[in-house]
Amino acid sequence: QVQLQESGPGLVKPSQTLSLTCTVSGGSITSNYYAWSWIRQPPGKGLEWMGVIAYDGSTYYSPSLKSRTSISRDTSKNQFSLQLSSVTPKQTAKYYCVTEHRSSRAHTRDYWGKGTLVTVSS
């Protein structure tokens, strides 16, 4: 089965770029079965989908975040990454990397990383 693990700094200063990496095992990020997404949950709030990178490297972002969000990948390391620029304390959240699978009948998120809390603070 697929396993995902987030990594990166737990503390980011305001105005800087938040950078996280998801390391995937048990499956290839170039397989066309899954796409690979980032989801976050601010304290006391609901889940927010941020964006996704597909097996061929194409990317799609939440309209509210697309201007300062970038998802990339390193296929040689079976990793994909998130960069969120110009952060403020409002970007403090628990960040998850997640698989996405879409079929004609369903859209599922089968595998989640354990999440990593990123605090934006000076």
Short mmCIF file of C-alpha atoms in Angstrom, two decimals:
data_model
loop_
_atom_site.label_atom_id
_atom_site.label_comp_id
_atom_site.label_asym_id
_atom_site.label_seq_id
_atom_site.Cartn_x
_atom_site.Cartn_y
_atom_site.Cartn_z
CA GLN A 1 0.00 0.00 0.00
CA VAL A 2 0.95 3.61 -0.47
CA GLN A 3 2.55 5.51 2.36
CA LEU A 4 3.12 9.25 2.44
CA GLN A 5 5.23 11.29 4.79
CA GLU A 6 5.44 15.06 5.02
CA SER A 7 8.66 16.78 5.93
CA GLY A 8 9.87 20.33 6.29
CA PRO A 9 10.26 23.08 8.86
CA GLY A 10 7.60 23.38 11.53
CA LEU A 11 8.12 27.12 11.90
CA VAL A 12 8.14 29.72 9.12
CA LYS A 13 8.50 33.46 9.49
CA PRO A 14 5.91 35.83 8.01
CA SER A 15 6.62 36.93 4.43
CA GLN A 16 8.79 33.87 3.80
CA THR A 17 7.99 30.82 1.71
CA LEU A 18 6.52 27.72 3.28
CA SER A 19 8.12 24.63 1.75
CA LEU A 20 7.13 21.03 2.40
CA THR A 21 8.04 17.75 0.78
CA CYS A 22 6.03 14.55 0.60
CA THR A 23 7.95 11.32 0.27
CA VAL A 24 5.96 8.49 -1.28
CA SER A 25 6.60 4.79 -0.82
CA GLY A 26 4.66 1.75 -1.99
CA GLY A 27 3.74 3.40 -5.27
CA SER A 28 5.12 5.64 -7.97
CA ILE A 29 4.08 9.25 -8.40
CA THR A 30 4.25 8.67 -12.14
CA SER A 31 1.60 5.96 -12.00
CA ASN A 32 -1.64 7.14 -13.56
CA TYR A 33 -3.84 5.61 -10.86
CA TYR A 34 -3.35 8.45 -8.38
CA ALA A 35 -2.82 12.15 -8.39
CA TRP A 36 -1.02 13.76 -5.49
CA SER A 37 -2.47 16.63 -3.52
CA TRP A 38 -1.91 18.95 -0.60
CA ILE A 39 -4.65 19.64 1.94
CA ARG A 40 -4.43 21.78 5.04
CA GLN A 41 -6.45 22.36 8.19
CA PRO A 42 -6.04 25.58 10.17
CA PRO A 43 -6.59 25.28 13.92
CA GLY A 44 -10.29 25.07 14.69
CA LYS A 45 -11.27 25.10 11.01
CA GLY A 46 -12.11 22.64 8.28
CA LEU A 47 -10.01 20.97 5.65
CA GLU A 48 -8.93 23.07 2.68
CA TRP A 49 -7.81 21.56 -0.60
CA MET A 50 -4.81 23.44 -1.93
CA GLY A 51 -3.76 21.80 -5.16
CA VAL A 52 -2.69 18.65 -6.93
CA ILE A 53 -0.07 17.32 -9.28
CA ALA A 54 -1.03 14.56 -11.67
CA TYR A 55 1.01 11.59 -12.83
CA ASP A 56 2.20 13.49 -15.89
CA GLY A 57 3.26 16.56 -13.89
CA SER A 58 0.28 18.74 -14.69
CA THR A 59 -0.89 20.90 -11.78
CA TYR A 60 -4.16 22.39 -10.59
CA TYR A 61 -4.69 24.79 -7.71
CA SER A 62 -7.43 26.18 -5.54
CA PRO A 63 -8.47 29.51 -7.10
CA SER A 64 -7.93 31.29 -3.79
CA LEU A 65 -4.33 30.09 -3.55
CA LYS A 66 -3.11 29.66 -7.11
CA SER A 67 -1.30 32.97 -7.33
CA ARG A 68 1.18 31.99 -4.64
CA THR A 69 1.09 28.20 -4.60
CA SER A 70 3.40 25.89 -6.49
CA ILE A 71 3.46 22.11 -6.50
CA SER A 72 6.38 20.31 -8.08
CA ARG A 73 7.89 16.86 -8.12
CA ASP A 74 11.14 14.98 -8.21
CA THR A 75 10.44 11.69 -9.91
CA SER A 76 13.93 10.34 -9.20
CA LYS A 77 13.18 10.59 -5.47
CA ASN A 78 9.47 9.75 -5.73
CA GLN A 79 8.66 13.01 -3.99
CA PHE A 80 6.39 15.96 -4.55
CA SER A 81 6.60 19.33 -2.87
CA LEU A 82 4.57 22.35 -1.89
CA GLN A 83 5.68 25.97 -1.91
CA LEU A 84 3.44 28.70 -0.53
CA SER A 85 4.92 32.16 -0.82
CA SER A 86 4.47 35.31 1.26
CA VAL A 87 2.87 33.58 4.20
CA THR A 88 1.13 35.24 7.13
CA PRO A 89 0.08 33.77 10.48
CA LYS A 90 -3.24 32.88 8.83
CA GLN A 91 -1.40 30.15 6.94
CA THR A 92 -0.69 28.32 10.19
CA ALA A 93 -2.21 24.89 9.71
CA LYS A 94 -1.65 21.19 9.73
CA TYR A 95 -0.57 20.23 6.22
CA TYR A 96 -1.25 16.83 4.67
CA CYS A 97 -0.14 15.17 1.49
CA VAL A 98 -2.88 12.97 0.09
CA THR A 99 -3.59 10.66 -2.83
CA GLU A 100 -6.44 11.51 -5.18
CA HIS A 101 -8.27 8.95 -7.28
CA ARG A 102 -11.11 9.77 -9.64
CA SER A 103 -13.29 7.38 -11.54
CA SER A 104 -16.59 7.69 -13.30
CA ARG A 105 -18.38 7.01 -10.01
CA ALA A 106 -16.25 8.33 -7.20
CA HIS A 107 -13.56 10.69 -6.07
CA THR A 108 -11.59 9.27 -3.17
CA ARG A 109 -8.65 10.19 -1.03
CA ASP A 110 -7.37 6.77 -0.09
CA TYR A 111 -4.08 7.54 1.60
CA TRP A 112 -3.02 10.39 3.84
CA GLY A 113 0.21 11.35 5.45
CA LYS A 114 0.06 11.84 9.19
CA GLY A 115 0.22 15.60 8.67
CA THR A 116 2.69 18.17 9.85
CA LEU A 117 1.88 21.31 11.77
CA VAL A 118 3.44 24.43 10.30
CA THR A 119 3.33 27.56 12.41
CA VAL A 120 3.82 30.96 10.81
CA SER A 121 5.13 33.29 13.47
CA SER A 122 7.83 35.81 14.11
#
